[in-house]
Amino acid sequence: MSEAAEGGVRLPESLRGVEPVQSVRTPIRLEYDYRPSASAESYLRAYGEKRIIGHRSPVDGAVFIPPRGVDPRHGVAISEEVDLPDTGHVGNFCVTHLPIPGRKGLEVPYVSAWIHLDGAAVGFLGLVSGCPSDEVRIGMRVRAVWKPDDELGTTAENIRHWEPTGEPDVPLERAGNQSFHAGRGDEAGA
Amino acid sequence: MKPVREVAVVSTAVHQVPALTGTTEVQLMVPLLNAARDAVGLTQADIGFTCSGSSDFLAGQAFSFVQTLDAVGAFPPISESHVEMDGAFALYEAWVKLQAGEVDTALVFSYGKSSPGSLRDVLALQLDPYFLAPLWPPADAVAAIQARLLLEAGKVSGEELAEIAVRSQRNAVGNPNAVRSSPDVAVEDVMAEVPIADPLRPSDLAVESDGGCAIVLAAGDRARQLCGRPAWIRGIDHRIDAHGLGTRDLSRAPSAELAASVAAATADLAIGSLDIAELHSPTTSQEAILIRGLGLGASTEVNPSGGALAANTLMAAGLVRIAEAARRIIDDGADRALAHATSGPCLQQNLVCLMTGV
């Protein structure tokens, strides 16, 4: 590299012809003793009993999952917990052909999907299995496949995946996110 | 920047505690944002611009501020911005937006929940990433080097630092957002404390806290409609000193001095004539530097809230200073107030905001 390209910096004689330093290692590690909040704790503890908890908005009754203690449309606090069923439909999905490094037991291709539980205003992420990936479709009815009772923890991983129920599909125009816009007077776009 | 429009703080809301345990940043901010808007009868739909300040290093999550927008009610989509800085600098951005005439109202907020992590380690990472941060110098030790210089140079005495600590703890009595207060602490008590980073004792160091702050700004007649006695921002400026600690004269804060003189000239106010000053000083030694460097007069009441020494919510303590100073104009009839915010090690970056009641 010419001196001009070095921004006019003139290397000292001792560095001429020496292999340049290409990287510096400065390891950074920060530790957090993180408590995820009362609403997230309820959510995770409920998983230990094979229950799924949502939060019901005081504004219009829309149910949000996971429960975050707030209705994000209105900036209003939520404290009302509601039990949601472990059934719903695929609101949207994608098929991935690359493995996740370090994750065992996940065969490719795998299907990631927005699962819209019956009674919930928004979807949440899950894996769909139990049918060929090219049969997964928007509107397909699914139910949770839970781990055996003796393997349950306080974690969303208790749901291994979602499998088809065989019920008739939810029509495309009613599948997916139906309620996020509700209550703001602009449902027409939803 | 010379103001072309009158802009004022019209409402404030603050909450600070030693540690938020069961509450997320979102849940912290919902009541604060509502309190600030409700006080002047505004909903989010009435707010022209929203700007926030926070740090992912405290949350331990990338883009953590996006989640906190859930507390705002940011739907339908709002005009919004964020700074990875104290909320006082977010307020400056909102002030510029108001000056540009694009909006007549703005909502500013910031928050910090440092309790889940180690603040002294987080603060080490703001230092030079090649030569300083890898050594992980604790923030207390970096500040103590500055304090040592002041003491050795005879610019301040240990007793004077203790007096600053005592004033903070006594003023903080009755402030619900102060984490450390004492009605009867004395200089001897502070001098008898075992130093944490010699020469700095526990009372010389600000108390860490979790919390947040929300402020509504409004321009001209809109401010007069919303508030009986708005706190008019007559001058506001922020400046920064060099990043390398070794290149600076740590016994001074030239960026604070310059920000104050620019703000004072803009406001046509004499710094020596102010009623109150709320200083964001993470240590007593830094407060001593600020009092001298800003040119505060003997008649100015310094940190009537107890200041940041009484509760230093990282990313919010500067905005809290503006809120405290403005509240004393809005509610208590103060006429002229200074609020200061700092960022970076040893008063590296400084903002000065001068407000008046008329």
mmCIF file with all atom_site columns, N, CA and C in Angstrom, chain B residues 209-243:
data_model
loop_
_atom_site.group_PDB
_atom_site.id
_atom_site.type_symbol
_atom_site.label_atom_id
_atom_site.label_alt_id
_atom_site.label_comp_id
_atom_site.label_asym_id
_atom_site.label_entity_id
_atom_site.label_seq_id
_atom_site.pdbx_PDB_ins_code
_atom_site.Cartn_x
_atom_site.Cartn_y
_atom_site.Cartn_z
_atom_site.occupancy
_atom_site.B_iso_or_equiv
_atom_site.pdbx_formal_charge
_atom_site.auth_seq_id
_atom_site.auth_comp_id
_atom_site.auth_asym_id
_atom_site.auth_atom_id
_atom_site.pdbx_PDB_model_num
ATOM 1   N N  . SER B 1 209 ? -29.331 3.666  40.486 1.00 0.00 ? 209 SER B N  1
ATOM 2   C CA . SER B 1 209 ? -30.769 3.440  40.616 1.00 0.00 ? 209 SER B CA 1
ATOM 3   C C  . SER B 1 209 ? -31.329 2.982  39.278 1.00 0.00 ? 209 SER B C  1
ATOM 4   N N  . ASP B 1 210 ? -32.512 2.400  39.342 1.00 0.00 ? 210 ASP B N  1
ATOM 5   C CA . ASP B 1 210 ? -33.280 2.084  38.138 1.00 0.00 ? 210 ASP B CA 1
ATOM 6   C C  . ASP B 1 210 ? -34.406 3.100  38.040 1.00 0.00 ? 210 ASP B C  1
ATOM 7   N N  . GLY B 1 211 ? -34.796 3.442  36.830 1.00 0.00 ? 211 GLY B N  1
ATOM 8   C CA . GLY B 1 211 ? -35.926 4.359  36.736 1.00 0.00 ? 211 GLY B CA 1
ATOM 9   C C  . GLY B 1 211 ? -36.076 4.948  35.353 1.00 0.00 ? 211 GLY B C  1
ATOM 10  N N  . GLY B 1 212 ? -36.928 5.985  35.296 1.00 0.00 ? 212 GLY B N  1
ATOM 11  C CA . GLY B 1 212 ? -37.185 6.621  34.021 1.00 0.00 ? 212 GLY B CA 1
ATOM 12  C C  . GLY B 1 212 ? -37.775 8.001  34.204 1.00 0.00 ? 212 GLY B C  1
ATOM 13  N N  . CYS B 1 213 ? -37.889 8.697  33.080 1.00 0.00 ? 213 CYS B N  1
ATOM 14  C CA . CYS B 1 213 ? -38.367 10.081 33.100 1.00 0.00 ? 213 CYS B CA 1
ATOM 15  C C  . CYS B 1 213 ? -39.087 10.347 31.783 1.00 0.00 ? 213 CYS B C  1
ATOM 16  N N  . ALA B 1 214 ? -40.166 11.110 31.856 1.00 0.00 ? 214 ALA B N  1
ATOM 17  C CA . ALA B 1 214 ? -40.877 11.523 30.642 1.00 0.00 ? 214 ALA B CA 1
ATOM 18  C C  . ALA B 1 214 ? -41.172 13.017 30.722 1.00 0.00 ? 214 ALA B C  1
ATOM 19  N N  . ILE B 1 215 ? -41.016 13.690 29.591 1.00 0.00 ? 215 ILE B N  1
ATOM 20  C CA . ILE B 1 215 ? -41.216 15.140 29.526 1.00 0.00 ? 215 ILE B CA 1
ATOM 21  C C  . ILE B 1 215 ? -42.005 15.469 28.256 1.00 0.00 ? 215 ILE B C  1
ATOM 22  N N  . VAL B 1 216 ? -42.951 16.399 28.380 1.00 0.00 ? 216 VAL B N  1
ATOM 23  C CA . VAL B 1 216 ? -43.641 16.907 27.191 1.00 0.00 ? 216 VAL B CA 1
ATOM 24  C C  . VAL B 1 216 ? -43.133 18.319 26.904 1.00 0.00 ? 216 VAL B C  1
ATOM 25  N N  . LEU B 1 217 ? -42.734 18.551 25.657 1.00 0.00 ? 217 LEU B N  1
ATOM 26  C CA . LEU B 1 217 ? -42.324 19.878 25.188 1.00 0.00 ? 217 LEU B CA 1
ATOM 27  C C  . LEU B 1 217 ? -43.418 20.439 24.282 1.00 0.00 ? 217 LEU B C  1
ATOM 28  N N  . ALA B 1 218 ? -43.572 21.747 24.312 1.00 0.00 ? 218 ALA B N  1
ATOM 29  C CA . ALA B 1 218 ? -44.520 22.383 23.392 1.00 0.00 ? 218 ALA B CA 1
ATOM 30  C C  . ALA B 1 218 ? -43.981 23.749 22.992 1.00 0.00 ? 218 ALA B C  1
ATOM 31  N N  . ALA B 1 219 ? -44.414 24.222 21.815 1.00 0.00 ? 219 ALA B N  1
ATOM 32  C CA . ALA B 1 219 ? -43.917 25.486 21.275 1.00 0.00 ? 219 ALA B CA 1
ATOM 33  C C  . ALA B 1 219 ? -44.972 26.584 21.404 1.00 0.00 ? 219 ALA B C  1
ATOM 34  N N  . GLY B 1 220 ? -44.492 27.791 21.697 1.00 0.00 ? 220 GLY B N  1
ATOM 35  C CA . GLY B 1 220 ? -45.291 29.012 21.615 1.00 0.00 ? 220 GLY B CA 1
ATOM 36  C C  . GLY B 1 220 ? -46.635 28.949 22.308 1.00 0.00 ? 220 GLY B C  1
ATOM 37  N N  . ASP B 1 221 ? -47.691 29.334 21.568 1.00 0.00 ? 221 ASP B N  1
ATOM 38  C CA . ASP B 1 221 ? -49.033 29.410 22.153 1.00 0.00 ? 221 ASP B CA 1
ATOM 39  C C  . ASP B 1 221 ? -49.544 28.043 22.577 1.00 0.00 ? 221 ASP B C  1
ATOM 40  N N  . ARG B 1 222 ? -49.076 26.993 21.912 1.00 0.00 ? 222 ARG B N  1
ATOM 41  C CA . ARG B 1 222 ? -49.481 25.640 22.315 1.00 0.00 ? 222 ARG B CA 1
ATOM 42  C C  . ARG B 1 222 ? -49.012 25.393 23.747 1.00 0.00 ? 222 ARG B C  1
ATOM 43  N N  . ALA B 1 223 ? -47.802 25.798 24.074 1.00 0.00 ? 223 ALA B N  1
ATOM 44  C CA . ALA B 1 223 ? -47.295 25.638 25.442 1.00 0.00 ? 223 ALA B CA 1
ATOM 45  C C  . ALA B 1 223 ? -48.151 26.444 26.425 1.00 0.00 ? 223 ALA B C  1
ATOM 46  N N  . ARG B 1 224 ? -48.533 27.657 26.036 1.00 0.00 ? 224 ARG B N  1
ATOM 47  C CA . ARG B 1 224 ? -49.348 28.503 26.931 1.00 0.00 ? 224 ARG B CA 1
ATOM 48  C C  . ARG B 1 224 ? -50.728 27.911 27.154 1.00 0.00 ? 224 ARG B C  1
ATOM 49  N N  . GLN B 1 225 ? -51.274 27.253 26.114 1.00 0.00 ? 225 GLN B N  1
ATOM 50  C CA . GLN B 1 225 ? -52.580 26.583 26.273 1.00 0.00 ? 225 GLN B CA 1
ATOM 51  C C  . GLN B 1 225 ? -52.485 25.421 27.253 1.00 0.00 ? 225 GLN B C  1
ATOM 52  N N  . LEU B 1 226 ? -51.372 24.710 27.191 1.00 0.00 ? 226 LEU B N  1
ATOM 53  C CA . LEU B 1 226 ? -51.264 23.445 27.927 1.00 0.00 ? 226 LEU B CA 1
ATOM 54  C C  . LEU B 1 226 ? -50.849 23.629 29.378 1.00 0.00 ? 226 LEU B C  1
ATOM 55  N N  . CYS B 1 227 ? -50.193 24.750 29.678 1.00 0.00 ? 227 CYS B N  1
ATOM 56  C CA . CYS B 1 227 ? -49.557 24.880 30.987 1.00 0.00 ? 227 CYS B CA 1
ATOM 57  C C  . CYS B 1 227 ? -49.659 26.328 31.452 1.00 0.00 ? 227 CYS B C  1
ATOM 58  N N  . GLY B 1 228 ? -50.045 26.511 32.713 1.00 0.00 ? 228 GLY B N  1
ATOM 59  C CA . GLY B 1 228 ? -50.189 27.862 33.250 1.00 0.00 ? 228 GLY B CA 1
ATOM 60  C C  . GLY B 1 228 ? -48.869 28.606 33.323 1.00 0.00 ? 228 GLY B C  1
ATOM 61  N N  . ARG B 1 229 ? -47.809 27.886 33.636 1.00 0.00 ? 229 ARG B N  1
ATOM 62  C CA . ARG B 1 229 ? -46.501 28.515 33.764 1.00 0.00 ? 229 ARG B CA 1
ATOM 63  C C  . ARG B 1 229 ? -45.443 27.583 33.164 1.00 0.00 ? 229 ARG B C  1
ATOM 64  N N  . PRO B 1 230 ? -45.310 27.591 31.818 1.00 0.00 ? 230 PRO B N  1
ATOM 65  C CA . PRO B 1 230 ? -44.329 26.701 31.182 1.00 0.00 ? 230 PRO B CA 1
ATOM 66  C C  . PRO B 1 230 ? -42.902 27.080 31.577 1.00 0.00 ? 230 PRO B C  1
ATOM 67  N N  . ALA B 1 231 ? -42.013 26.097 31.520 1.00 0.00 ? 231 ALA B N  1
ATOM 68  C CA . ALA B 1 231 ? -40.583 26.349 31.743 1.00 0.00 ? 231 ALA B CA 1
ATOM 69  C C  . ALA B 1 231 ? -39.932 26.535 30.376 1.00 0.00 ? 231 ALA B C  1
ATOM 70  N N  . TRP B 1 232 ? -39.745 27.808 30.021 1.00 0.00 ? 232 TRP B N  1
ATOM 71  C CA . TRP B 1 232 ? -39.271 28.123 28.663 1.00 0.00 ? 232 TRP B CA 1
ATOM 72  C C  . TRP B 1 232 ? -37.780 27.838 28.526 1.00 0.00 ? 232 TRP B C  1
ATOM 73  N N  . ILE B 1 233 ? -37.428 27.071 27.497 1.00 0.00 ? 233 ILE B N  1
ATOM 74  C CA . ILE B 1 233 ? -36.008 26.788 27.235 1.00 0.00 ? 233 ILE B CA 1
ATOM 75  C C  . ILE B 1 233 ? -35.437 27.971 26.471 1.00 0.00 ? 233 ILE B C  1
ATOM 76  N N  . ARG B 1 234 ? -34.637 28.787 27.171 1.00 0.00 ? 234 ARG B N  1
ATOM 77  C CA . ARG B 1 234 ? -34.104 30.013 26.548 1.00 0.00 ? 234 ARG B CA 1
ATOM 78  C C  . ARG B 1 234 ? -32.740 29.795 25.913 1.00 0.00 ? 234 ARG B C  1
ATOM 79  N N  . GLY B 1 235 ? -32.042 28.771 26.367 1.00 0.00 ? 235 GLY B N  1
ATOM 80  C CA . GLY B 1 235 ? -30.747 28.457 25.773 1.00 0.00 ? 235 GLY B CA 1
ATOM 81  C C  . GLY B 1 235 ? -30.409 27.009 26.059 1.00 0.00 ? 235 GLY B C  1
ATOM 82  N N  . ILE B 1 236 ? -29.942 26.293 25.048 1.00 0.00 ? 236 ILE B N  1
ATOM 83  C CA . ILE B 1 236 ? -29.555 24.892 25.257 1.00 0.00 ? 236 ILE B CA 1
ATOM 84  C C  . ILE B 1 236 ? -28.419 24.565 24.307 1.00 0.00 ? 236 ILE B C  1
ATOM 85  N N  . ASP B 1 237 ? -27.392 23.897 24.838 1.00 0.00 ? 237 ASP B N  1
ATOM 86  C CA . ASP B 1 237 ? -26.231 23.590 24.005 1.00 0.00 ? 237 ASP B CA 1
ATOM 87  C C  . ASP B 1 237 ? -25.539 22.364 24.574 1.00 0.00 ? 237 ASP B C  1
ATOM 88  N N  . HIS B 1 238 ? -24.934 21.559 23.687 1.00 0.00 ? 238 HIS B N  1
ATOM 89  C CA . HIS B 1 238 ? -24.092 20.473 24.215 1.00 0.00 ? 238 HIS B CA 1
ATOM 90  C C  . HIS B 1 238 ? -22.791 20.364 23.435 1.00 0.00 ? 238 HIS B C  1
ATOM 91  N N  . ARG B 1 239 ? -21.736 20.025 24.176 1.00 0.00 ? 239 ARG B N  1
ATOM 92  C CA . ARG B 1 239 ? -20.377 19.976 23.622 1.00 0.00 ? 239 ARG B CA 1
ATOM 93  C C  . ARG B 1 239 ? -19.673 18.728 24.129 1.00 0.00 ? 239 ARG B C  1
ATOM 94  N N  . ILE B 1 240 ? -18.584 18.352 23.447 1.00 0.00 ? 240 ILE B N  1
ATOM 95  C CA . ILE B 1 240 ? -17.876 17.143 23.860 1.00 0.00 ? 240 ILE B CA 1
ATOM 96  C C  . ILE B 1 240 ? -16.375 17.389 23.905 1.00 0.00 ? 240 ILE B C  1
ATOM 97  N N  . ASP B 1 241 ? -15.732 16.795 24.900 1.00 0.00 ? 241 ASP B N  1
ATOM 98  C CA . ASP B 1 241 ? -14.277 16.817 25.007 1.00 0.00 ? 241 ASP B CA 1
ATOM 99  C C  . ASP B 1 241 ? -13.691 15.573 24.340 1.00 0.00 ? 241 ASP B C  1
ATOM 100 N N  . ALA B 1 242 ? -12.362 15.546 24.260 1.00 0.00 ? 242 ALA B N  1
ATOM 101 C CA . ALA B 1 242 ? -11.670 14.444 23.589 1.00 0.00 ? 242 ALA B CA 1
ATOM 102 C C  . ALA B 1 242 ? -11.987 13.108 24.263 1.00 0.00 ? 242 ALA B C  1
ATOM 103 N N  . HIS B 1 243 ? -11.944 12.042 23.457 1.00 0.00 ? 243 HIS B N  1
ATOM 104 C CA . HIS B 1 243 ? -12.245 10.711 23.971 1.00 0.00 ? 243 HIS B CA 1
ATOM 105 C C  . HIS B 1 243 ? -11.122 10.203 24.877 1.00 0.00 ? 243 HIS B C  1
#
